[in-house]
Amino acid sequence: MISLLLISQTLLNYMAAPQVEKTKPLTVRLSTRELEVLKFLAEGLSNKEIALALHLSPNTVKTHVRSLMNKLGVDHRLQVVVLALRHNLI
Amino acid sequence: MTYLDPMIRLLPPIHEQDHCQGRKEAQLTLVEYGDYACLQCVQAYPLIRSIQAQFSDICFVFRYFPCVDRHPSAQHAAEAAEAAAAQGKFWEMHDRLMRQNQLLDDASLIEHAIALKLDINRFLCEMSTDFHVVRVLSDYNSGIKSRVSCTPTFFINGCQLTGDWHPSALQTAIEQFLS
């Protein structure tokens, strides 16, 4: 039940967030590791699964995801994927 | 001029795996081979809804026929609909894709999935591993067997509606068929 509530809240946060800018060019530079994490995010892997795939700790993955969100100026990991697809980053 | 051609039959006939609204044994069965990026399919969409409202005993089936050479986004859109179907929300996704058919890029498909509250990780996983390609291809191949060459192509009670497509042709054909 808690996890369901968390998921619902996450989705509500995503829906409430401003829509990802489609036309503004991206000027950010992503590290190789961030690009690897991004690719796995787009494949629907959780932080734990990404950590296993890249031989990293879940906390390190979390840091990379946060860094991606900061660099891309979004509030949710799914927005990272949407923005990355719109700008052909992956 | 459009007409029902009894020589061009639906192959295979409506089956368990089809996405179907209404009972399969209905007096009137309407099968559409469609492409989410096709403007004529989008034009046909409200007409089909109106026909469904008009006739109580009707079974409507949608089969994928993505014409990727003309509409590159059609394949992924069909796979997204199938990914939604795997989570019990085919018709919800179908309606969104038809109503917002200018938003069929991969990023927009994810946004549709989010809006439908699908399990996003599962959706992304299935989309990125081409999990639903076989199902979409199976529908496409059935279209080829049924001599479908463009979209939308309709079958009324198993016979193909042949000729130049225009929206009123479908309504007329159904009315003629029922009379």
CSV table of C-alpha atoms in Angstrom, one decimal:
chain,number,residue,atom,x,y,z
A,1,MET,CA,0.0,0.0,0.0
A,2,ILE,CA,2.8,2.4,0.9
A,3,SER,CA,4.6,1.7,-2.4
A,4,LEU,CA,1.3,2.2,-4.3
A,5,LEU,CA,0.9,5.5,-2.6
A,6,LEU,CA,4.5,6.4,-3.4
A,7,ILE,CA,4.0,5.5,-7.1
A,8,SER,CA,0.7,7.5,-7.2
A,9,GLN,CA,2.5,10.5,-5.6
A,10,THR,CA,5.4,10.2,-8.0
A,11,LEU,CA,3.0,10.2,-11.0
A,12,LEU,CA,1.1,13.1,-9.6
A,13,ASN,CA,4.4,15.0,-9.2
A,14,TYR,CA,5.3,14.2,-12.8
A,15,MET,CA,1.9,15.3,-14.1
A,16,ALA,CA,2.0,18.5,-12.1
A,17,ALA,CA,5.5,19.3,-13.3
A,18,PRO,CA,5.9,21.7,-16.3
A,19,GLN,CA,5.9,19.9,-19.6
A,20,VAL,CA,9.4,19.2,-21.0
A,21,GLU,CA,10.5,22.0,-23.2
A,22,LYS,CA,10.5,20.6,-26.8
A,23,THR,CA,12.3,23.3,-28.8
A,24,LYS,CA,14.9,24.7,-26.5
A,25,PRO,CA,18.3,23.3,-27.6
A,26,LEU,CA,20.2,21.4,-25.0
A,27,THR,CA,23.7,22.7,-24.1
A,28,VAL,CA,24.5,20.3,-21.3
A,29,ARG,CA,27.4,17.8,-21.4
A,30,LEU,CA,26.8,14.4,-20.0
A,31,SER,CA,29.5,12.1,-18.8
A,32,THR,CA,29.9,8.6,-20.2
A,33,ARG,CA,28.6,7.2,-17.0
A,34,GLU,CA,25.6,9.4,-17.0
A,35,LEU,CA,24.8,8.4,-20.6
A,36,GLU,CA,25.1,4.7,-19.6
A,37,VAL,CA,22.7,5.3,-16.7
A,38,LEU,CA,20.4,7.3,-19.0
A,39,LYS,CA,20.3,4.4,-21.5
A,40,PHE,CA,19.2,2.0,-18.7
A,41,LEU,CA,16.6,4.4,-17.4
A,42,ALA,CA,15.1,4.4,-20.8
A,43,GLU,CA,14.9,0.6,-20.7
A,44,GLY,CA,12.9,0.8,-17.5
A,45,LEU,CA,15.5,-0.4,-15.1
A,46,SER,CA,15.3,0.6,-11.4
A,47,ASN,CA,18.3,2.1,-9.7
A,48,LYS,CA,19.1,-1.3,-8.1
A,49,GLU,CA,19.0,-3.0,-11.5
A,50,ILE,CA,21.2,-0.3,-13.1
A,51,ALA,CA,23.6,-0.7,-10.2
A,52,LEU,CA,23.9,-4.4,-10.8
A,53,ALA,CA,24.4,-3.9,-14.6
A,54,LEU,CA,27.1,-1.3,-14.2
A,55,HIS,CA,28.7,-2.8,-11.1
A,56,LEU,CA,28.0,0.3,-9.0
A,57,SER,CA,26.3,0.9,-5.7
A,58,PRO,CA,22.6,1.9,-5.7
A,59,ASN,CA,23.6,5.2,-4.1
A,60,THR,CA,26.1,6.0,-6.8
A,61,VAL,CA,23.4,5.3,-9.4
A,62,LYS,CA,21.0,7.6,-7.4
A,63,THR,CA,23.7,10.3,-7.6
A,64,HIS,CA,24.0,9.9,-11.3
A,65,VAL,CA,20.2,10.1,-11.8
A,66,ARG,CA,20.1,13.2,-9.6
A,67,SER,CA,22.9,14.8,-11.6
A,68,LEU,CA,21.0,14.0,-14.9
A,69,MET,CA,17.9,15.6,-13.5
A,70,ASN,CA,19.9,18.7,-12.4
A,71,LYS,CA,21.7,19.0,-15.7
A,72,LEU,CA,18.6,18.6,-17.7
A,73,GLY,CA,16.6,20.8,-15.4
A,74,VAL,CA,13.8,18.4,-14.7
A,75,ASP,CA,12.2,17.1,-11.5
A,76,HIS,CA,11.6,13.4,-12.3
A,77,ARG,CA,13.6,10.5,-13.8
A,78,LEU,CA,10.9,9.9,-16.4
A,79,GLN,CA,11.3,13.5,-17.6
A,80,VAL,CA,15.0,12.7,-18.1
A,81,VAL,CA,14.1,9.9,-20.5
A,82,VAL,CA,11.5,12.0,-22.3
A,83,LEU,CA,13.9,14.9,-22.7
A,84,ALA,CA,16.7,12.7,-23.8
A,85,LEU,CA,14.6,11.1,-26.5
A,86,ARG,CA,13.4,14.5,-27.7
A,87,HIS,CA,16.9,15.7,-28.1
A,88,ASN,CA,18.4,12.4,-29.5
A,89,LEU,CA,20.7,11.9,-26.5
A,90,ILE,CA,19.9,8.2,-26.6
B,1,MET,CA,-17.0,3.8,-55.6
B,2,THR,CA,-16.7,1.5,-52.7
B,3,TYR,CA,-18.3,-1.9,-52.3
B,4,LEU,CA,-18.2,-5.0,-50.2
B,5,ASP,CA,-16.2,-7.7,-52.1
B,6,PRO,CA,-17.3,-11.2,-51.0
B,7,MET,CA,-14.3,-12.6,-52.7
B,8,ILE,CA,-11.8,-10.8,-50.4
B,9,ARG,CA,-12.2,-12.5,-47.0
B,10,LEU,CA,-10.7,-11.6,-43.6
B,11,LEU,CA,-7.8,-14.1,-42.8
B,12,PRO,CA,-7.8,-15.2,-40.1
B,13,PRO,CA,-11.3,-14.5,-39.0
B,14,ILE,CA,-11.8,-12.7,-35.6
B,15,HIS,CA,-10.0,-14.6,-32.9
B,16,GLU,CA,-9.3,-14.6,-29.2
B,17,GLN,CA,-6.1,-12.5,-29.5
B,18,ASP,CA,-7.9,-9.7,-31.3
B,19,HIS,CA,-8.6,-6.3,-29.6
B,20,CYS,CA,-12.4,-6.4,-29.7
B,21,GLN,CA,-15.2,-4.2,-28.5
B,22,GLY,CA,-18.6,-6.0,-28.4
B,23,ARG,CA,-19.3,-9.7,-28.6
B,24,LYS,CA,-17.6,-11.6,-31.3
B,25,GLU,CA,-20.9,-13.3,-32.3
B,26,ALA,CA,-22.6,-9.9,-33.0
B,27,GLN,CA,-24.9,-9.4,-35.9
B,28,LEU,CA,-22.4,-6.9,-37.4
B,29,THR,CA,-18.7,-7.3,-37.2
B,30,LEU,CA,-16.4,-4.5,-38.3
B,31,VAL,CA,-12.6,-5.0,-38.5
B,32,GLU,CA,-10.3,-2.2,-39.2
B,33,TYR,CA,-6.7,-2.5,-40.3
B,34,GLY,CA,-5.3,0.8,-39.1
B,35,ASP,CA,-2.2,2.8,-38.7
B,36,TYR,CA,-2.0,5.4,-35.8
B,37,ALA,CA,0.0,7.8,-38.0
B,38,CYS,CA,-2.5,7.7,-40.9
B,39,LEU,CA,-4.7,10.8,-41.3
B,40,GLN,CA,-7.5,8.8,-42.9
B,41,CYS,CA,-7.6,6.4,-39.9
B,42,VAL,CA,-7.8,9.4,-37.6
B,43,GLN,CA,-10.7,10.7,-39.8
B,44,ALA,CA,-12.4,7.3,-39.6
B,45,TYR,CA,-12.0,7.1,-35.8
B,46,PRO,CA,-15.0,9.4,-34.8
B,47,LEU,CA,-17.1,7.7,-37.5
B,48,ILE,CA,-16.5,4.3,-36.0
B,49,ARG,CA,-17.4,5.6,-32.5
B,50,SER,CA,-20.6,6.9,-34.0
B,51,ILE,CA,-21.4,3.6,-35.7
B,52,GLN,CA,-20.8,1.8,-32.5
B,53,ALA,CA,-23.2,4.1,-30.7
B,54,GLN,CA,-25.8,3.7,-33.5
B,55,PHE,CA,-25.8,-0.1,-33.7
B,56,SER,CA,-26.3,-2.0,-30.5
B,57,ASP,CA,-25.2,-5.4,-31.7
B,58,ILE,CA,-21.8,-4.6,-33.2
B,59,CYS,CA,-18.3,-6.0,-32.7
B,60,PHE,CA,-15.4,-3.7,-33.6
B,61,VAL,CA,-11.9,-5.1,-34.0
B,62,PHE,CA,-8.7,-3.1,-34.6
B,63,ARG,CA,-5.7,-4.8,-36.2
B,64,TYR,CA,-2.4,-3.1,-36.6
B,65,PHE,CA,-1.2,-2.3,-40.1
B,66,PRO,CA,1.6,0.2,-39.7
B,67,CYS,CA,2.8,1.5,-43.0
B,68,VAL,CA,6.3,2.3,-41.9
B,69,ASP,CA,7.6,3.4,-45.2
B,70,ARG,CA,5.1,6.3,-45.2
B,71,HIS,CA,4.7,6.7,-41.4
B,72,PRO,CA,7.9,5.8,-39.5
B,73,SER,CA,6.3,6.5,-36.1
B,74,ALA,CA,3.5,4.0,-36.8
B,75,GLN,CA,5.4,0.9,-35.7
B,76,HIS,CA,6.3,2.2,-32.2
B,77,ALA,CA,2.8,3.6,-31.8
B,78,ALA,CA,1.4,0.1,-32.5
B,79,GLU,CA,3.9,-1.5,-30.1
B,80,ALA,CA,2.9,1.1,-27.4
B,81,ALA,CA,-0.8,0.2,-27.9
B,82,GLU,CA,0.2,-3.5,-27.4
B,83,ALA,CA,2.3,-2.6,-24.4
B,84,ALA,CA,-0.8,-0.9,-22.9
B,85,ALA,CA,-2.9,-4.0,-23.9
B,86,ALA,CA,-0.5,-6.1,-21.9
B,87,GLN,CA,-1.6,-4.0,-18.9
B,88,GLY,CA,-5.3,-4.1,-19.7
B,89,LYS,CA,-5.5,-0.7,-21.3
B,90,PHE,CA,-5.5,-1.2,-25.0
B,91,TRP,CA,-8.6,0.8,-25.8
B,92,GLU,CA,-7.5,3.7,-23.6
B,93,MET,CA,-4.2,3.9,-25.4
B,94,HIS,CA,-5.9,3.4,-28.8
B,95,ASP,CA,-8.2,6.3,-28.1
B,96,ARG,CA,-5.3,8.6,-27.0
B,97,LEU,CA,-3.2,7.7,-30.1
B,98,MET,CA,-6.1,8.3,-32.4
B,99,ARG,CA,-7.1,11.6,-30.8
B,100,GLN,CA,-3.5,12.9,-30.5
B,101,ASN,CA,-1.9,11.4,-33.6
B,102,GLN,CA,0.5,14.3,-34.0
B,103,LEU,CA,2.2,13.0,-30.7
B,104,LEU,CA,3.6,9.6,-31.7
B,105,ASP,CA,7.3,10.1,-31.2
B,106,ASP,CA,8.9,7.9,-28.5
B,107,ALA,CA,9.0,10.6,-25.9
B,108,SER,CA,5.2,11.3,-26.4
B,109,LEU,CA,4.5,7.5,-26.2
B,110,ILE,CA,6.0,7.5,-22.8
B,111,GLU,CA,3.9,10.5,-21.8
B,112,HIS,CA,0.8,8.7,-23.0
B,113,ALA,CA,1.8,5.7,-20.9
B,114,ILE,CA,2.3,7.9,-17.9
B,115,ALA,CA,-1.1,9.6,-18.4
B,116,LEU,CA,-2.7,6.2,-18.5
B,117,LYS,CA,-0.9,5.3,-15.2
B,118,LEU,CA,0.7,2.2,-16.8
B,119,ASP,CA,3.6,0.5,-15.0
B,120,ILE,CA,6.2,2.7,-16.6
B,121,ASN,CA,9.2,0.5,-16.0
B,122,ARG,CA,7.4,-2.5,-17.6
B,123,PHE,CA,6.3,-0.3,-20.5
B,124,LEU,CA,9.9,1.0,-21.1
B,125,CYS,CA,11.3,-2.4,-20.7
B,126,GLU,CA,8.9,-4.0,-23.2
B,127,MET,CA,9.3,-1.1,-25.7
B,128,SER,CA,13.1,-1.1,-25.6
B,129,THR,CA,13.3,-4.9,-26.0
B,130,ASP,CA,10.9,-5.0,-29.0
B,131,PHE,CA,8.7,-7.3,-26.9
B,132,HIS,CA,5.6,-6.6,-28.9
B,133,VAL,CA,7.0,-6.6,-32.4
B,134,VAL,CA,5.9,-10.1,-33.1
B,135,ARG,CA,2.3,-9.4,-32.2
B,136,VAL,CA,2.2,-6.2,-34.4
B,137,LEU,CA,3.8,-8.2,-37.2
B,138,SER,CA,1.3,-10.9,-36.9
B,139,ASP,CA,-1.6,-8.4,-37.4
B,140,TYR,CA,0.3,-6.9,-40.3
B,141,ASN,CA,0.8,-10.3,-42.0
B,142,SER,CA,-2.8,-11.1,-41.5
B,143,GLY,CA,-3.5,-7.9,-43.4
B,144,ILE,CA,-1.3,-9.0,-46.2
B,145,LYS,CA,-3.1,-12.3,-46.4
B,146,SER,CA,-6.4,-10.4,-46.4
B,147,ARG,CA,-5.2,-8.3,-49.4
B,148,VAL,CA,-4.9,-5.1,-47.4
B,149,SER,CA,-2.6,-2.6,-49.1
B,150,CYS,CA,-3.5,0.7,-47.4
B,151,THR,CA,-5.2,2.1,-44.3
B,152,PRO,CA,-7.8,2.2,-43.2
B,153,THR,CA,-9.1,-1.0,-44.7
B,154,PHE,CA,-12.4,-2.4,-43.3
B,155,PHE,CA,-14.0,-5.8,-43.3
B,156,ILE,CA,-17.7,-6.0,-42.7
B,157,ASN,CA,-18.8,-9.5,-41.5
B,158,GLY,CA,-15.6,-10.8,-43.0
B,159,CYS,CA,-15.8,-9.2,-46.5
B,160,GLN,CA,-13.4,-6.4,-47.5
B,161,LEU,CA,-14.8,-2.9,-48.2
B,162,THR,CA,-13.0,-2.2,-51.5
B,163,GLY,CA,-12.5,1.0,-53.5
B,164,ASP,CA,-11.5,4.6,-52.8
B,165,TRP,CA,-11.8,5.4,-49.2
B,166,HIS,CA,-13.9,8.3,-47.9
B,167,PRO,CA,-15.6,8.5,-44.5
B,168,SER,CA,-19.2,8.3,-45.7
B,169,ALA,CA,-18.5,5.1,-47.6
B,170,LEU,CA,-18.2,3.1,-44.4
B,171,GLN,CA,-21.6,4.3,-43.0
B,172,THR,CA,-23.2,3.7,-46.4
B,173,ALA,CA,-21.8,0.2,-46.7
B,174,ILE,CA,-23.0,-0.8,-43.3
B,175,GLU,CA,-26.4,0.6,-43.9
B,176,GLN,CA,-26.6,-1.3,-47.2
B,177,PHE,CA,-25.3,-4.4,-45.6
B,178,LEU,CA,-28.0,-4.3,-42.8
B,179,SER,CA,-30.8,-3.6,-45.2
